[in-house]
PDB file of C-alpha atoms in Angstrom:
ATOM      1  CA  MET Y1006     106.110  86.695 101.326  1.00 95.00           C
ATOM      2  CA  ILE Y1007     102.647  85.319 100.651  1.00 98.00           C
ATOM      3  CA  THR Y1008     101.835  81.896 102.039  1.00 98.00           C
ATOM      4  CA  TYR Y1009      98.861  79.621 101.474  1.00 98.00           C
ATOM      5  CA  SER Y1010      97.767  76.921 103.908  1.00 98.00           C
ATOM      6  CA  THR Y1011      94.690  74.950 104.899  1.00 98.00           C
ATOM      7  CA  GLU Y1012      92.980  73.627 107.964  1.00 96.00           C
ATOM      8  CA  GLY Y1013      90.250  71.012 107.611  1.00 95.00           C
ATOM      9  CA  VAL Y1014      89.924  71.435 103.832  1.00 97.00           C
ATOM     10  CA  ARG Y1015      91.842  70.555 100.684  1.00 97.00           C
ATOM     11  CA  MET Y1016      93.920  73.316  99.111  1.00 97.00           C
ATOM     12  CA  PRO Y1017      91.790  75.069  96.493  1.00 97.00           C
ATOM     13  CA  ASN Y1018      92.909  74.732  92.901  1.00 94.00           C
ATOM     14  CA  ILE Y1019      94.557  78.131  92.516  1.00 95.00           C
ATOM     15  CA  LYS Y1020      97.704  78.940  90.581  1.00 96.00           C
ATOM     16  CA  ARG Y1021      99.686  80.216  93.535  1.00 96.00           C
ATOM     17  CA  ARG Y1022     102.509  81.781  91.531  1.00 96.00           C
ATOM     18  CA  SER Y1023     100.166  83.811  89.307  1.00 97.00           C
ATOM     19  CA  VAL Y1024      97.852  84.681  92.221  1.00 98.00           C
ATOM     20  CA  THR Y1025     100.846  85.933  94.209  1.00 98.00           C
ATOM     21  CA  LYS Y1026     101.979  88.073  91.267  1.00 98.00           C
ATOM     22  CA  TRP Y1027      98.421  89.392  90.872  1.00 98.00           C
ATOM     23  CA  ILE Y1028      98.209  90.291  94.582  1.00 98.00           C
ATOM     24  CA  ARG Y1029     101.491  92.215  94.320  1.00 98.00           C
ATOM     25  CA  THR Y1030     100.212  94.071  91.224  1.00 97.00           C
ATOM     26  CA  VAL Y1031      96.982  95.079  92.992  1.00 98.00           C
ATOM     27  CA  ALA Y1032      98.885  96.189  96.103  1.00 98.00           C
ATOM     28  CA  GLU Y1033     101.254  98.302  93.982  1.00 97.00           C
ATOM     29  CA  ALA Y1034      98.276  99.894  92.208  1.00 96.00           C
ATOM     30  CA  HIS Y1035      97.205 101.122  95.661  1.00 97.00           C
ATOM     31  CA  GLY Y1036     100.667 102.418  96.537  1.00 97.00           C
ATOM     32  CA  LYS Y1037     101.439  99.476  98.831  1.00 98.00           C
ATOM     33  CA  ARG Y1038     104.142  96.812  99.086  1.00 97.00           C
ATOM     34  CA  VAL Y1039     103.539  93.207 100.089  1.00 98.00           C
ATOM     35  CA  GLY Y1040     105.204  92.113 103.308  1.00 98.00           C
ATOM     36  CA  ASP Y1041     104.045  88.956 105.084  1.00 98.00           C
ATOM     37  CA  ILE Y1042     100.567  87.805 104.155  1.00 98.00           C
ATOM     38  CA  GLY Y1043      99.245  84.428 105.220  1.00 98.00           C
ATOM     39  CA  TYR Y1044      96.160  82.918 103.617  1.00 98.00           C
ATOM     40  CA  MET Y1045      94.435  80.162 105.577  1.00 98.00           C
ATOM     41  CA  PHE Y1046      91.663  78.271 103.801  1.00 98.00           C
ATOM     42  CA  VAL Y1047      89.214  76.661 106.242  1.00 98.00           C
ATOM     43  CA  ASN Y1048      85.699  75.224 106.519  1.00 98.00           C
ATOM     44  CA  ASP Y1049      82.627  76.903 108.016  1.00 98.00           C
ATOM     45  CA  ASP Y1050      83.158  75.397 111.474  1.00 98.00           C
ATOM     46  CA  GLU Y1051      86.634  76.907 111.697  1.00 98.00           C
ATOM     47  CA  ILE Y1052      85.684  80.357 110.408  1.00 98.00           C
ATOM     48  CA  LEU Y1053      82.803  80.448 112.887  1.00 98.00           C
ATOM     49  CA  ARG Y1054      85.253  79.590 115.692  1.00 98.00           C
ATOM     50  CA  VAL Y1055      87.716  82.284 114.564  1.00 97.00           C
ATOM     51  CA  ASN Y1056      84.936  84.854 114.135  1.00 97.00           C
ATOM     52  CA  ASN Y1057      83.632  84.119 117.612  1.00 97.00           C
ATOM     53  CA  GLU Y1058      86.996  83.902 119.378  1.00 97.00           C
ATOM     54  CA  TYR Y1059      88.719  86.920 117.838  1.00 96.00           C
ATOM     55  CA  LEU Y1060      85.854  89.228 116.876  1.00 95.00           C
ATOM     56  CA  GLY Y1061      83.048  88.163 119.211  1.00 96.00           C
ATOM     57  CA  HIS Y1062      80.751  87.472 116.246  1.00 95.00           C
ATOM     58  CA  ASP Y1063      78.545  84.374 116.235  1.00 96.00           C
ATOM     59  CA  TYR Y1064      77.956  83.989 112.504  1.00 95.00           C
ATOM     60  CA  TYR Y1065      79.538  82.520 109.392  1.00 95.00           C
ATOM     61  CA  THR Y1066      81.419  84.702 106.942  1.00 96.00           C
ATOM     62  CA  ASP Y1067      83.490  84.145 103.843  1.00 97.00           C
ATOM     63  CA  ILE Y1068      86.577  86.050 104.995  1.00 98.00           C
ATOM     64  CA  ILE Y1069      88.226  87.515 108.058  1.00 98.00           C
ATOM     65  CA  THR Y1070      91.211  89.806 107.600  1.00 97.00           C
ATOM     66  CA  PHE Y1071      93.673  90.476 110.417  1.00 98.00           C
ATOM     67  CA  ASP Y1072      95.573  93.664 109.626  1.00 98.00           C
ATOM     68  CA  TYR Y1073      99.189  93.990 110.815  1.00 98.00           C
ATOM     69  CA  CYS Y1074     100.199  96.628 108.238  1.00 97.00           C
ATOM     70  CA  GLU Y1075     102.969  99.115 108.880  1.00 96.00           C
ATOM     71  CA  GLY Y1076     102.792 102.207 106.697  1.00 95.00           C
ATOM     72  CA  ASP Y1077     102.730 101.133 103.068  1.00 97.00           C
ATOM     73  CA  LEU Y1078     103.872  97.571 103.898  1.00 98.00           C
ATOM     74  CA  LEU Y1079     100.996  95.070 103.838  1.00 98.00           C
ATOM     75  CA  ASN Y1080     101.125  92.442 106.561  1.00 98.00           C
ATOM     76  CA  GLY Y1081      98.209  90.326 107.638  1.00 98.00           C
ATOM     77  CA  ASP Y1082      96.476  87.018 108.053  1.00 98.00           C
ATOM     78  CA  ILE Y1083      93.486  86.271 105.860  1.00 98.00           C
ATOM     79  CA  VAL Y1084      91.145  83.419 106.789  1.00 98.00           C
ATOM     80  CA  ILE Y1085      88.763  82.247 104.045  1.00 98.00           C
ATOM     81  CA  SER Y1086      85.935  79.739 104.428  1.00 98.00           C
ATOM     82  CA  LEU Y1087      85.762  77.669 101.255  1.00 98.00           C
ATOM     83  CA  ASP Y1088      82.323  76.419 102.353  1.00 98.00           C
ATOM     84  CA  THR Y1089      80.911  79.949 102.455  1.00 98.00           C
ATOM     85  CA  VAL Y1090      82.655  80.927  99.208  1.00 98.00           C
ATOM     86  CA  ARG Y1091      81.009  77.895  97.570  1.00 98.00           C
ATOM     87  CA  SER Y1092      77.581  78.769  99.053  1.00 97.00           C
ATOM     88  CA  ASN Y1093      77.893  82.394  97.920  1.00 97.00           C
ATOM     89  CA  ALA Y1094      78.917  81.348  94.411  1.00 97.00           C
ATOM     90  CA  GLU Y1095      75.845  79.116  94.164  1.00 97.00           C
ATOM     91  CA  GLN Y1096      73.536  81.751  95.676  1.00 96.00           C
ATOM     92  CA  PHE Y1097      74.699  84.474  93.279  1.00 94.00           C
ATOM     93  CA  GLY Y1098      75.072  82.230  90.211  1.00 96.00           C
ATOM     94  CA  LYS Y1099      78.841  82.730  90.063  1.00 95.00           C
ATOM     95  CA  ASN Y1100      81.675  80.368  89.210  1.00 96.00           C
ATOM     96  CA  PHE Y1101      83.431  79.070  92.362  1.00 97.00           C
ATOM     97  CA  ASP Y1102      86.917  79.987  91.102  1.00 96.00           C
ATOM     98  CA  ASN Y1103      85.842  83.531  90.253  1.00 96.00           C
ATOM     99  CA  GLU Y1104      84.186  83.963  93.643  1.00 97.00           C
ATOM    100  CA  LEU Y1105      87.290  82.607  95.387  1.00 98.00           C
ATOM    101  CA  HIS Y1106      89.522  85.089  93.548  1.00 98.00           C
ATOM    102  CA  ARG Y1107      87.124  87.897  94.479  1.00 97.00           C
ATOM    103  CA  VAL Y1108      87.411  86.945  98.153  1.00 98.00           C
ATOM    104  CA  ILE Y1109      91.192  86.517  97.959  1.00 98.00           C
ATOM    105  CA  ILE Y1110      91.591  90.076  96.636  1.00 98.00           C
ATOM    106  CA  HIS Y1111      88.906  91.408  99.000  1.00 98.00           C
ATOM    107  CA  GLY Y1112      91.276  90.722 101.897  1.00 98.00           C
ATOM    108  CA  ILE Y1113      94.128  92.535 100.159  1.00 98.00           C
ATOM    109  CA  LEU Y1114      91.890  95.517  99.485  1.00 98.00           C
ATOM    110  CA  HIS Y1115      91.024  95.634 103.193  1.00 97.00           C
ATOM    111  CA  LEU Y1116      94.750  95.703 103.964  1.00 98.00           C
ATOM    112  CA  CYS Y1117      95.067  98.558 101.446  1.00 97.00           C
ATOM    113  CA  GLY Y1118      92.567 100.533 103.546  1.00 96.00           C
ATOM    114  CA  ILE Y1119      89.338  99.953 101.641  1.00 96.00           C
ATOM    115  CA  ASN Y1120      86.372  99.229 103.894  1.00 93.00           C
ATOM    116  CA  ASP Y1121      82.912  97.850 103.146  1.00 91.00           C
ATOM    117  CA  LYS Y1122      80.781  98.403 106.251  1.00 88.00           C
ATOM    118  CA  GLY Y1123      79.906 102.111 106.168  1.00 87.00           C
ATOM    119  CA  PRO Y1124      77.549 104.058 103.881  1.00 88.00           C
ATOM    120  CA  GLY Y1125      78.659 103.771 100.253  1.00 91.00           C
ATOM    121  CA  GLU Y1126      81.730 101.705 101.132  1.00 95.00           C
ATOM    122  CA  ARG Y1127      80.393  98.400  99.770  1.00 93.00           C
ATOM    123  CA  GLU Y1128      80.006  99.933  96.301  1.00 95.00           C
ATOM    124  CA  ILE Y1129      83.578 101.250  96.411  1.00 96.00           C
ATOM    125  CA  MET Y1130      84.862  97.828  97.507  1.00 96.00           C
ATOM    126  CA  GLU Y1131      82.953  96.042  94.722  1.00 95.00           C
ATOM    127  CA  LYS Y1132      84.319  98.491  92.144  1.00 96.00           C
ATOM    128  CA  GLU Y1133      87.877  97.890  93.384  1.00 97.00           C
ATOM    129  CA  GLU Y1134      87.310  94.106  93.358  1.00 97.00           C
ATOM    130  CA  ASP Y1135      86.104  94.309  89.744  1.00 96.00           C
ATOM    131  CA  LYS Y1136      89.135  96.411  88.734  1.00 97.00           C
ATOM    132  CA  ALA Y1137      91.459  93.935  90.448  1.00 97.00           C
ATOM    133  CA  LEU Y1138      89.794  90.915  88.838  1.00 97.00           C
ATOM    134  CA  GLU Y1139      90.405  92.452  85.413  1.00 95.00           C
ATOM    135  CA  LEU Y1140      94.148  92.275  86.169  1.00 94.00           C
ATOM    136  CA  LEU Y1141      94.082  88.537  86.896  1.00 91.00           C
TER     137      LEU Y1141
END
């Protein structure tokens, strides 16, 4: 089950039913099944608190993914700062909705085992994001 909730922000204007179907399609393309995934949309203050409390990082980010996967079953909590998504969209000249969908699927790709911190990994992640966005 995929759930969507908010804390301190209004729910973004996403088509939850089609986004959920899209997430399942992307997961299946990576040989995974969707278990329990919870999306929490927050503001910058909240993502900074979560980043600091759970990861020991003192900076803003657009997404934090907590991975509880078991084998090929995707389980996790995904926290997304709508403030940072909006700032990134403006900075990179992107549409907010497109940037939000990119971040939404970014978390799923992390749960599928794709990383973006090591050498060459960011390019792989961006390629997978682009492929996933074509399916939306």
